[in-house]
PDB file of N, CA and C in Angstrom:
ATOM      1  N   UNK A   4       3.800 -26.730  26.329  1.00  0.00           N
ATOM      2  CA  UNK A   4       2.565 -27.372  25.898  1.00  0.00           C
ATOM      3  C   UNK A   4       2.915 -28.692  25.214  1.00  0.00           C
ATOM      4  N   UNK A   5       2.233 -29.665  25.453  1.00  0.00           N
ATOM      5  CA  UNK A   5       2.080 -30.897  24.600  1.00  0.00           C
ATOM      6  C   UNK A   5       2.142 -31.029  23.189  1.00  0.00           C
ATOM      7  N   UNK A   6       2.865 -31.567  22.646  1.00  0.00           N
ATOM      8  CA  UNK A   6       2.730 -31.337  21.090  1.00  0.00           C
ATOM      9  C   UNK A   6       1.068 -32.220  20.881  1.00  0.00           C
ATOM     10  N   UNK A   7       0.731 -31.789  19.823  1.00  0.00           N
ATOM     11  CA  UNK A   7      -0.453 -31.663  19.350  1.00  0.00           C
ATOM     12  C   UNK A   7      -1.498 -30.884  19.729  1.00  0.00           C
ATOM     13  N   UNK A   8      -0.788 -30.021  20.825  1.00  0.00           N
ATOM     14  CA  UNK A   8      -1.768 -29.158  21.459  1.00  0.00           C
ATOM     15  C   UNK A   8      -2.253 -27.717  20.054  1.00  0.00           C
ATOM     16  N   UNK A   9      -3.389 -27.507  20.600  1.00  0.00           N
ATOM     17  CA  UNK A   9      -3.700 -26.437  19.621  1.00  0.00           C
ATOM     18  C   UNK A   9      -4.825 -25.298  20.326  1.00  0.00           C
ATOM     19  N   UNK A  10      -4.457 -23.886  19.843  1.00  0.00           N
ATOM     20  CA  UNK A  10      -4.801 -22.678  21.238  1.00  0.00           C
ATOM     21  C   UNK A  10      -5.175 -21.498  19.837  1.00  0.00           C
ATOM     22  N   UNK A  11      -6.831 -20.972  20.258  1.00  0.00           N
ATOM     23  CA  UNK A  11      -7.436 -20.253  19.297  1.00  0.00           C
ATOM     24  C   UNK A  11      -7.454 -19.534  19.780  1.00  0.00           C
ATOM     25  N   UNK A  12      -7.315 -18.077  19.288  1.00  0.00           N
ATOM     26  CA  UNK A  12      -7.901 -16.767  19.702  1.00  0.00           C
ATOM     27  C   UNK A  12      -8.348 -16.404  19.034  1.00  0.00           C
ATOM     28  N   UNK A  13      -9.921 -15.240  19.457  1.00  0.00           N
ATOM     29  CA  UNK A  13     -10.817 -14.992  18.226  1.00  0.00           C
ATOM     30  C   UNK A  13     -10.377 -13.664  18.456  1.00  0.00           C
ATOM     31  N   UNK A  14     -10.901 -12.786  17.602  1.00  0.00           N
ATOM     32  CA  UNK A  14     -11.244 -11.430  17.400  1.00  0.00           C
ATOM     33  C   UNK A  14     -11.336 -10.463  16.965  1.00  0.00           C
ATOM     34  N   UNK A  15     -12.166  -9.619  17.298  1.00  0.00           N
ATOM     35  CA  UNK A  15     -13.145  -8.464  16.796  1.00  0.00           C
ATOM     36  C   UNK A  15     -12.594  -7.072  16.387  1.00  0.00           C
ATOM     37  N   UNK A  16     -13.964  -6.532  15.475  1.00  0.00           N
ATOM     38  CA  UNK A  16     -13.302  -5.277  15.088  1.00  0.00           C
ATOM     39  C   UNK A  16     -14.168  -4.160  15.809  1.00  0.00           C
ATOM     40  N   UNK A  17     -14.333  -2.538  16.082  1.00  0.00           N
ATOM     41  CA  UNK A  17     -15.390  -1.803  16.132  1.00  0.00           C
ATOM     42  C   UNK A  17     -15.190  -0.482  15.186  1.00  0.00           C
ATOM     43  N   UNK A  18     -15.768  -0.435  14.153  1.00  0.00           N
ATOM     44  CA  UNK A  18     -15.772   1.078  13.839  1.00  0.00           C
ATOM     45  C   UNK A  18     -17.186   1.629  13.830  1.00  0.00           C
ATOM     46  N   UNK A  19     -16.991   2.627  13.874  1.00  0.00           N
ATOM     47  CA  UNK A  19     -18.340   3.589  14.285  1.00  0.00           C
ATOM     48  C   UNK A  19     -19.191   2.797  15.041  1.00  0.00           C
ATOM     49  N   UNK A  20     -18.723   2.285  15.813  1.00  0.00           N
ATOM     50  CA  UNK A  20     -19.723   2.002  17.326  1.00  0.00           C
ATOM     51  C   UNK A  20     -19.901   0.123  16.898  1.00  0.00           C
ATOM     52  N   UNK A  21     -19.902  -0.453  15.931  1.00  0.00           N
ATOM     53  CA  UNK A  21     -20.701  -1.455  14.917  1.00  0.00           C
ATOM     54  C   UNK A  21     -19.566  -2.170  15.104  1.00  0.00           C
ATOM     55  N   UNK A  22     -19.952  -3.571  15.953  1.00  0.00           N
ATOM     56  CA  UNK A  22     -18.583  -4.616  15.757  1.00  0.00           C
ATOM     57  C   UNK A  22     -18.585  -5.662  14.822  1.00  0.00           C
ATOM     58  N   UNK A  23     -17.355  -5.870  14.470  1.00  0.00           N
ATOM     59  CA  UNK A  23     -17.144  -6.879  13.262  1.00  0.00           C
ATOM     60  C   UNK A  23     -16.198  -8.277  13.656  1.00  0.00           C
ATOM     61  N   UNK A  24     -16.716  -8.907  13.510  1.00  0.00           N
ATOM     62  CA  UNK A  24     -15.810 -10.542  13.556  1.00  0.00           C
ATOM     63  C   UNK A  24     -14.684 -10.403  12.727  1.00  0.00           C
ATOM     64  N   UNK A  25     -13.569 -10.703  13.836  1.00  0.00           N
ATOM     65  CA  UNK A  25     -11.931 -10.599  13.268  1.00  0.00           C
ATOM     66  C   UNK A  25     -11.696 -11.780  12.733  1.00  0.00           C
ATOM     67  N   UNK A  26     -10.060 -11.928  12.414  1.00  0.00           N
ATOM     68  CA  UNK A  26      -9.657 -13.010  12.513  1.00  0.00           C
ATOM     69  C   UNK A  26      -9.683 -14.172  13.687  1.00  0.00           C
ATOM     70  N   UNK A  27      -9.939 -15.747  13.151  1.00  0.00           N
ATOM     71  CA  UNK A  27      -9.555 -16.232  14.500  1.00  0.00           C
ATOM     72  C   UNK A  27      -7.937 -16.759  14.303  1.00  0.00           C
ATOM     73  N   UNK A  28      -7.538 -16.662  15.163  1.00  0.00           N
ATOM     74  CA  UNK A  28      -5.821 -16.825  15.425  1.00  0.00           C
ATOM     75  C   UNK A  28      -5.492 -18.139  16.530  1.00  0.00           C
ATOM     76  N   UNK A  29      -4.503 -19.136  15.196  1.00  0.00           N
ATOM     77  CA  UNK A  29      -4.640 -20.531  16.004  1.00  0.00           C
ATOM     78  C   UNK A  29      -2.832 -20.715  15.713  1.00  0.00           C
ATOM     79  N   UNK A  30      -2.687 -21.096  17.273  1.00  0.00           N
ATOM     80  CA  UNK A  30      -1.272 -21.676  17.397  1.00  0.00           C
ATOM     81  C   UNK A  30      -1.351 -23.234  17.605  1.00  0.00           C
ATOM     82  N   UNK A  31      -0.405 -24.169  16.681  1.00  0.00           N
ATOM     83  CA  UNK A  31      -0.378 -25.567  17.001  1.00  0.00           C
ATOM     84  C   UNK A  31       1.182 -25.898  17.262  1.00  0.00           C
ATOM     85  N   UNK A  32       0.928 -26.860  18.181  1.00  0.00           N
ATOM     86  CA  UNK A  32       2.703 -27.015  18.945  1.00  0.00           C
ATOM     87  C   UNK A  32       3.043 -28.394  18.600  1.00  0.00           C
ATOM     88  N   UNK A  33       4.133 -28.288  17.672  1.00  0.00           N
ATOM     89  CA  UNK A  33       4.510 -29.061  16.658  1.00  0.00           C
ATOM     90  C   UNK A  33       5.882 -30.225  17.129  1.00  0.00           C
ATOM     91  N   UNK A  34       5.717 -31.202  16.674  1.00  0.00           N
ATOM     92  CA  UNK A  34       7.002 -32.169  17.153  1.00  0.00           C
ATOM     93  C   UNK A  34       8.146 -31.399  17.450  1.00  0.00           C
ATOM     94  N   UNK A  35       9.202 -31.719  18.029  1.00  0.00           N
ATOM     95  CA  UNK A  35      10.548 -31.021  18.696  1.00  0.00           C
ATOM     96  C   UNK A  35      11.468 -31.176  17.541  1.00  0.00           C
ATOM     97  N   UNK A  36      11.730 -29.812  17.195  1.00  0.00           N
ATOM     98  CA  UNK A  36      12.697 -29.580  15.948  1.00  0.00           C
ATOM     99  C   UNK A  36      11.979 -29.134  14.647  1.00  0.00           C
ATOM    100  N   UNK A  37      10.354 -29.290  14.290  1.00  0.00           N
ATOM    101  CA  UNK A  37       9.560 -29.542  13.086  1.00  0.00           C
ATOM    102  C   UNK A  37       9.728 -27.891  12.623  1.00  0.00           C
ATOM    103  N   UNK A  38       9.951 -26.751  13.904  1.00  0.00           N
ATOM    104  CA  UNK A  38       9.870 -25.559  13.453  1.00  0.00           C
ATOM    105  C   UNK A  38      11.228 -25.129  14.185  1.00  0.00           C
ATOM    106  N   UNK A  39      12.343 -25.185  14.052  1.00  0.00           N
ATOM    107  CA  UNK A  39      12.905 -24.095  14.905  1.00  0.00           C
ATOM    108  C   UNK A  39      13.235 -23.120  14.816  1.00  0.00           C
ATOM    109  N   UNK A  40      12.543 -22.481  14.028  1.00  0.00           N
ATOM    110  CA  UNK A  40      12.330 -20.726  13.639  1.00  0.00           C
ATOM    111  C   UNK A  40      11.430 -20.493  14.746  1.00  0.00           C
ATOM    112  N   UNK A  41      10.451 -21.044  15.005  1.00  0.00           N
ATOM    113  CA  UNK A  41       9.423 -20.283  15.495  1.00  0.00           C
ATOM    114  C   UNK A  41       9.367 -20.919  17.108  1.00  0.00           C
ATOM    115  N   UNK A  42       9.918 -21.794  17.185  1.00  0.00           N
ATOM    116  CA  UNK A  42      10.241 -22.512  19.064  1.00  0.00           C
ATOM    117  C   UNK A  42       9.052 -23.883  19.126  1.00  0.00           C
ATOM    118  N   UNK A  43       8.897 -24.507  17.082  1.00  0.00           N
ATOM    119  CA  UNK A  43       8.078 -25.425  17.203  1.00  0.00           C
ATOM    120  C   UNK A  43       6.628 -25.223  17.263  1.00  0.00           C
ATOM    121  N   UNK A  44       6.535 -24.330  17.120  1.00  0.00           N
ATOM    122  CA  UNK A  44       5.204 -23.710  16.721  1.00  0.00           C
ATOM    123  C   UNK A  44       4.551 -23.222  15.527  1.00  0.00           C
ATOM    124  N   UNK A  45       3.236 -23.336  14.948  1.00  0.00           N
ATOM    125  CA  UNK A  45       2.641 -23.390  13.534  1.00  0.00           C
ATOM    126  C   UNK A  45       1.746 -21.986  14.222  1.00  0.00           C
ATOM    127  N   UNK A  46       2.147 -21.094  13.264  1.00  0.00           N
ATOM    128  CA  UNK A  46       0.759 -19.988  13.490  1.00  0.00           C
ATOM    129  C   UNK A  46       0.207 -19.731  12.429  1.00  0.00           C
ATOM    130  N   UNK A  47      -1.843 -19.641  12.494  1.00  0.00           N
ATOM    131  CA  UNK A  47      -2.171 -19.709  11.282  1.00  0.00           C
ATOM    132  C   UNK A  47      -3.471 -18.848  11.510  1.00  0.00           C
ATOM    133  N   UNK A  48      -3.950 -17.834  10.795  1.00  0.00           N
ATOM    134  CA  UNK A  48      -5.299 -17.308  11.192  1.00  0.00           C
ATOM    135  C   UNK A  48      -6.133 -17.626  10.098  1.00  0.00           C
ATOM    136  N   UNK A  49      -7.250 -17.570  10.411  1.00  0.00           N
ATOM    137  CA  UNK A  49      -8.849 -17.869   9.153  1.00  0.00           C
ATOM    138  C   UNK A  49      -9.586 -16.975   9.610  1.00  0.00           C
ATOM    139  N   UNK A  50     -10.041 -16.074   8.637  1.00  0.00           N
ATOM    140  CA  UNK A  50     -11.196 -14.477   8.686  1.00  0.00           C
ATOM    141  C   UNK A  50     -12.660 -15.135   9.000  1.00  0.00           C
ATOM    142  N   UNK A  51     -13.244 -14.250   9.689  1.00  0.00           N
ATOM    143  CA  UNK A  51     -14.054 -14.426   9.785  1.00  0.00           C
ATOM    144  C   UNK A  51     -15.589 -15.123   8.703  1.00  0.00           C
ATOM    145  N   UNK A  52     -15.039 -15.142   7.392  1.00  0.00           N
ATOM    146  CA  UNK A  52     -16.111 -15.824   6.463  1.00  0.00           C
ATOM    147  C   UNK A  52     -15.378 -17.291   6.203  1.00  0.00           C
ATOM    148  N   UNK A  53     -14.735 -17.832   7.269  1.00  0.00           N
ATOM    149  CA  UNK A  53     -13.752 -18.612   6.913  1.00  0.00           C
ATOM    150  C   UNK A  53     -12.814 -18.740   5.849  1.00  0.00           C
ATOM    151  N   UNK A  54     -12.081 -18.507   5.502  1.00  0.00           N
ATOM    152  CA  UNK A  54     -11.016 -18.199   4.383  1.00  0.00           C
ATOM    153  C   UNK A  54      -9.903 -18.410   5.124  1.00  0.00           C
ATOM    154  N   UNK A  55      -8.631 -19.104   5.181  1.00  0.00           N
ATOM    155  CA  UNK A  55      -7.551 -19.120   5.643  1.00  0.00           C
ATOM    156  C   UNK A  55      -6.945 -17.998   5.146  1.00  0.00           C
ATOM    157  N   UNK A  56      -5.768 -17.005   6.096  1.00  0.00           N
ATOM    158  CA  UNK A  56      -5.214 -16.313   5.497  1.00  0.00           C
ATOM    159  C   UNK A  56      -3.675 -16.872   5.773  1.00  0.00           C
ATOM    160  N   UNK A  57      -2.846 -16.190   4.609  1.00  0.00           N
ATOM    161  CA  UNK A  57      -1.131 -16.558   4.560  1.00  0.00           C
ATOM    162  C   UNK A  57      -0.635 -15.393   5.674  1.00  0.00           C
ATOM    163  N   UNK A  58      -0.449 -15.903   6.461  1.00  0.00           N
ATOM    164  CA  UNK A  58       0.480 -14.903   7.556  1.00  0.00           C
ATOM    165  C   UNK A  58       1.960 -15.396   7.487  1.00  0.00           C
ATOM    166  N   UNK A  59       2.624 -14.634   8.092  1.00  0.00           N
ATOM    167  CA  UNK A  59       4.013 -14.658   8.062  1.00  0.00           C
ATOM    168  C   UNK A  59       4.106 -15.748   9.545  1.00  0.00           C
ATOM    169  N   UNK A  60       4.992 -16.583   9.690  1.00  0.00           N
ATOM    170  CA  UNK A  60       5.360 -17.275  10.782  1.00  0.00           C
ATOM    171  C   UNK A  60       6.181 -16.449  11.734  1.00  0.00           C
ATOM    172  N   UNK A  61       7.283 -15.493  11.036  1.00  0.00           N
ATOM    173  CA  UNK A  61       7.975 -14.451  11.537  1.00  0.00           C
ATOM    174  C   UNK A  61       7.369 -13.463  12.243  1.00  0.00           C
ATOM    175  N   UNK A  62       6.123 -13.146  11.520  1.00  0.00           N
ATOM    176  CA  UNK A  62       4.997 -11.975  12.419  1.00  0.00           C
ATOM    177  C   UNK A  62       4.684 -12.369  14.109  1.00  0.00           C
ATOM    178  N   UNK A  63       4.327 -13.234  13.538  1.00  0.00           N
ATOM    179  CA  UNK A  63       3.404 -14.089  14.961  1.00  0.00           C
ATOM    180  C   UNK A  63       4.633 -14.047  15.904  1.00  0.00           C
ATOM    181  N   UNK A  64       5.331 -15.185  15.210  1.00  0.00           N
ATOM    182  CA  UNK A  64       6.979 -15.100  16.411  1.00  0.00           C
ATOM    183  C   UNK A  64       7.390 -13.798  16.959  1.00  0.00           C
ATOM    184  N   UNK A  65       7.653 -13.402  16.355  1.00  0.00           N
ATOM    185  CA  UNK A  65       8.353 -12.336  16.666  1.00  0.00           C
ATOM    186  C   UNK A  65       7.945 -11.568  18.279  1.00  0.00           C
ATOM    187  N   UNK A  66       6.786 -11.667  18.446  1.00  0.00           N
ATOM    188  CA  UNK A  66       5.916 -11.238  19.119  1.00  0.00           C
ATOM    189  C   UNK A  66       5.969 -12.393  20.570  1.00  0.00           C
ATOM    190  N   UNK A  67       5.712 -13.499  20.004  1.00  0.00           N
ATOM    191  CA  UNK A  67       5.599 -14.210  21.075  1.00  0.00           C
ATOM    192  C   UNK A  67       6.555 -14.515  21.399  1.00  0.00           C
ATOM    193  N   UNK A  68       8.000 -14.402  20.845  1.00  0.00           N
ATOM    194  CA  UNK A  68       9.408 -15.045  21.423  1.00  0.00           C
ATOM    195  C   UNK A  68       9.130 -13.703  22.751  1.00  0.00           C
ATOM    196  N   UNK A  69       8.874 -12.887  23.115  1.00  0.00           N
ATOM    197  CA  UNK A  69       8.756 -11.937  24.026  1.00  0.00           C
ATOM    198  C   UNK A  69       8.701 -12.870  25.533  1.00  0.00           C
ATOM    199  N   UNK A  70       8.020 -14.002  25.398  1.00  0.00           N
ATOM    200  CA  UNK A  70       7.306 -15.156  26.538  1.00  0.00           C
ATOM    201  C   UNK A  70       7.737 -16.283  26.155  1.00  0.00           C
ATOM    202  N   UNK A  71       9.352 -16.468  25.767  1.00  0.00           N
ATOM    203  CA  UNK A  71      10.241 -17.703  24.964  1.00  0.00           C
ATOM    204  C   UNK A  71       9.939 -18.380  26.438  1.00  0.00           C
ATOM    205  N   UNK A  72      10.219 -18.041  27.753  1.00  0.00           N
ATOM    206  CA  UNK A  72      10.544 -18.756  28.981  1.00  0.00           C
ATOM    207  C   UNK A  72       8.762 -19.695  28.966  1.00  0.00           C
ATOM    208  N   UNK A  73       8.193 -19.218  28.748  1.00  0.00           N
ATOM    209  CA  UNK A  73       6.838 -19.835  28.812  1.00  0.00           C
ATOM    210  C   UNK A  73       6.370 -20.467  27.926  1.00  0.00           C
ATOM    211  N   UNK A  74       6.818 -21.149  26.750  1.00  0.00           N
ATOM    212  CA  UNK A  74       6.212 -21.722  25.584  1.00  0.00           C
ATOM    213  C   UNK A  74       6.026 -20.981  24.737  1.00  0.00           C
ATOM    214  N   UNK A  75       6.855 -19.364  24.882  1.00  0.00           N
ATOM    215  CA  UNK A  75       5.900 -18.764  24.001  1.00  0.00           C
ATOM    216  C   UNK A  75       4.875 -18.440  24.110  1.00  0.00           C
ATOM    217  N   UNK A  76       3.896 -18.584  25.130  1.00  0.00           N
ATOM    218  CA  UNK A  76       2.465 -18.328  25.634  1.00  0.00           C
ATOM    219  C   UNK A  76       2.316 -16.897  26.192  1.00  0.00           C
ATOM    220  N   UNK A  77       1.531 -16.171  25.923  1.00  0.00           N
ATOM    221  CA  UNK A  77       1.452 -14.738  27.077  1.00  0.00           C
ATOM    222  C   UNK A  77       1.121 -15.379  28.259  1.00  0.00           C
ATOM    223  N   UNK A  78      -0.162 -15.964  28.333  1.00  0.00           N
ATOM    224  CA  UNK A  78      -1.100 -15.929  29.571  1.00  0.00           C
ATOM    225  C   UNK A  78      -1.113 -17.455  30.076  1.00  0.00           C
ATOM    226  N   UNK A  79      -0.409 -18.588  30.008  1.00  0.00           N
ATOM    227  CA  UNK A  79      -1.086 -19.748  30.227  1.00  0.00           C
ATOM    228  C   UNK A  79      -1.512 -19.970  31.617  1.00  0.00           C
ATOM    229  N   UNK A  80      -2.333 -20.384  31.594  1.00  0.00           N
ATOM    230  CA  UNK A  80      -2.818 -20.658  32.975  1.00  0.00           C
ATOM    231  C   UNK A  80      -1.873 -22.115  33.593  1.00  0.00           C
ATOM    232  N   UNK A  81      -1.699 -21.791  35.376  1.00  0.00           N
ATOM    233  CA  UNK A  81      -0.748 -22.588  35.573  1.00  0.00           C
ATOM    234  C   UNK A  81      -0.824 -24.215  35.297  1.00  0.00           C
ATOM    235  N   UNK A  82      -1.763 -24.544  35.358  1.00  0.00           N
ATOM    236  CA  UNK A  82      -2.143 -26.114  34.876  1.00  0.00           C
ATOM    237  C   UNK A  82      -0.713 -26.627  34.188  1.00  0.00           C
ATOM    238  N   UNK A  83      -0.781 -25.770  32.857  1.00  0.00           N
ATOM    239  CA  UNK A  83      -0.362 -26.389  31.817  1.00  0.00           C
ATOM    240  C   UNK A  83       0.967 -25.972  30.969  1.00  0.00           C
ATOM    241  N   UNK A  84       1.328 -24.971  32.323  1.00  0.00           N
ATOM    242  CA  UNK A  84       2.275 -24.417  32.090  1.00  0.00           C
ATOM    243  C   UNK A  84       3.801 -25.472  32.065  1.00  0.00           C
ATOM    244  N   UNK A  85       5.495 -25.361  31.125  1.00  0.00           N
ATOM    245  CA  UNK A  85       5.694 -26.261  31.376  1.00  0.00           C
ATOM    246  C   UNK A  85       7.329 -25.460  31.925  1.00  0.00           C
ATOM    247  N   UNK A  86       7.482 -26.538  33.014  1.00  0.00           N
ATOM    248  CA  UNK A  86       8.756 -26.027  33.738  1.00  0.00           C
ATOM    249  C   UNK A  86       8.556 -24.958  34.976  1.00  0.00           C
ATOM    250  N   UNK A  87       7.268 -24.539  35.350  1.00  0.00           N
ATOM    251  CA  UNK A  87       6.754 -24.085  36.240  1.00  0.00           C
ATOM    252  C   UNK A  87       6.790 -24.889  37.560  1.00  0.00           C
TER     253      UNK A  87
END
């Protein structure tokens, strides 16, 4: 991805049948070198009443180094995929 690029995911909760607005979950792809813990990537979520929350950078990574060959991305669609 392009640095300055930036990729939201929202989502939801359900208990007893009744859904609730999750966190939304935002990755920003950061100059080359700015993170290299995380492969240059900023992960940051805000709750649903807007409130930023402190997440771990390690959490998020951890997870997405799984799709290191892809940016780190699970799903990108091929457009924008890079080295494809």
């Amino acid at each position: 991805m392009p640095v300055g690029s930036v990729l939201a995911q929202e989502s939801f909760g359900i208990s007893s049948g009744a859904g609730s607005i999750g966190p939304l979950f935002v990755m920003t792809k950061l100059e080359p070198g700015a993170a290299p813990d995380t492969d240059d990537w900023r992960y940051d979520a805000v709750t649903g009443t807007g409130d930023t929350m402190g997440i771990s950078q390690a959490f998020c990574h951890d997870c997405h180094v799984t799709w290191e060959a892809q940016d780190n991305l699970a799903y990108p669609i091929e457009e924008v995929r890079v080295g494809d």
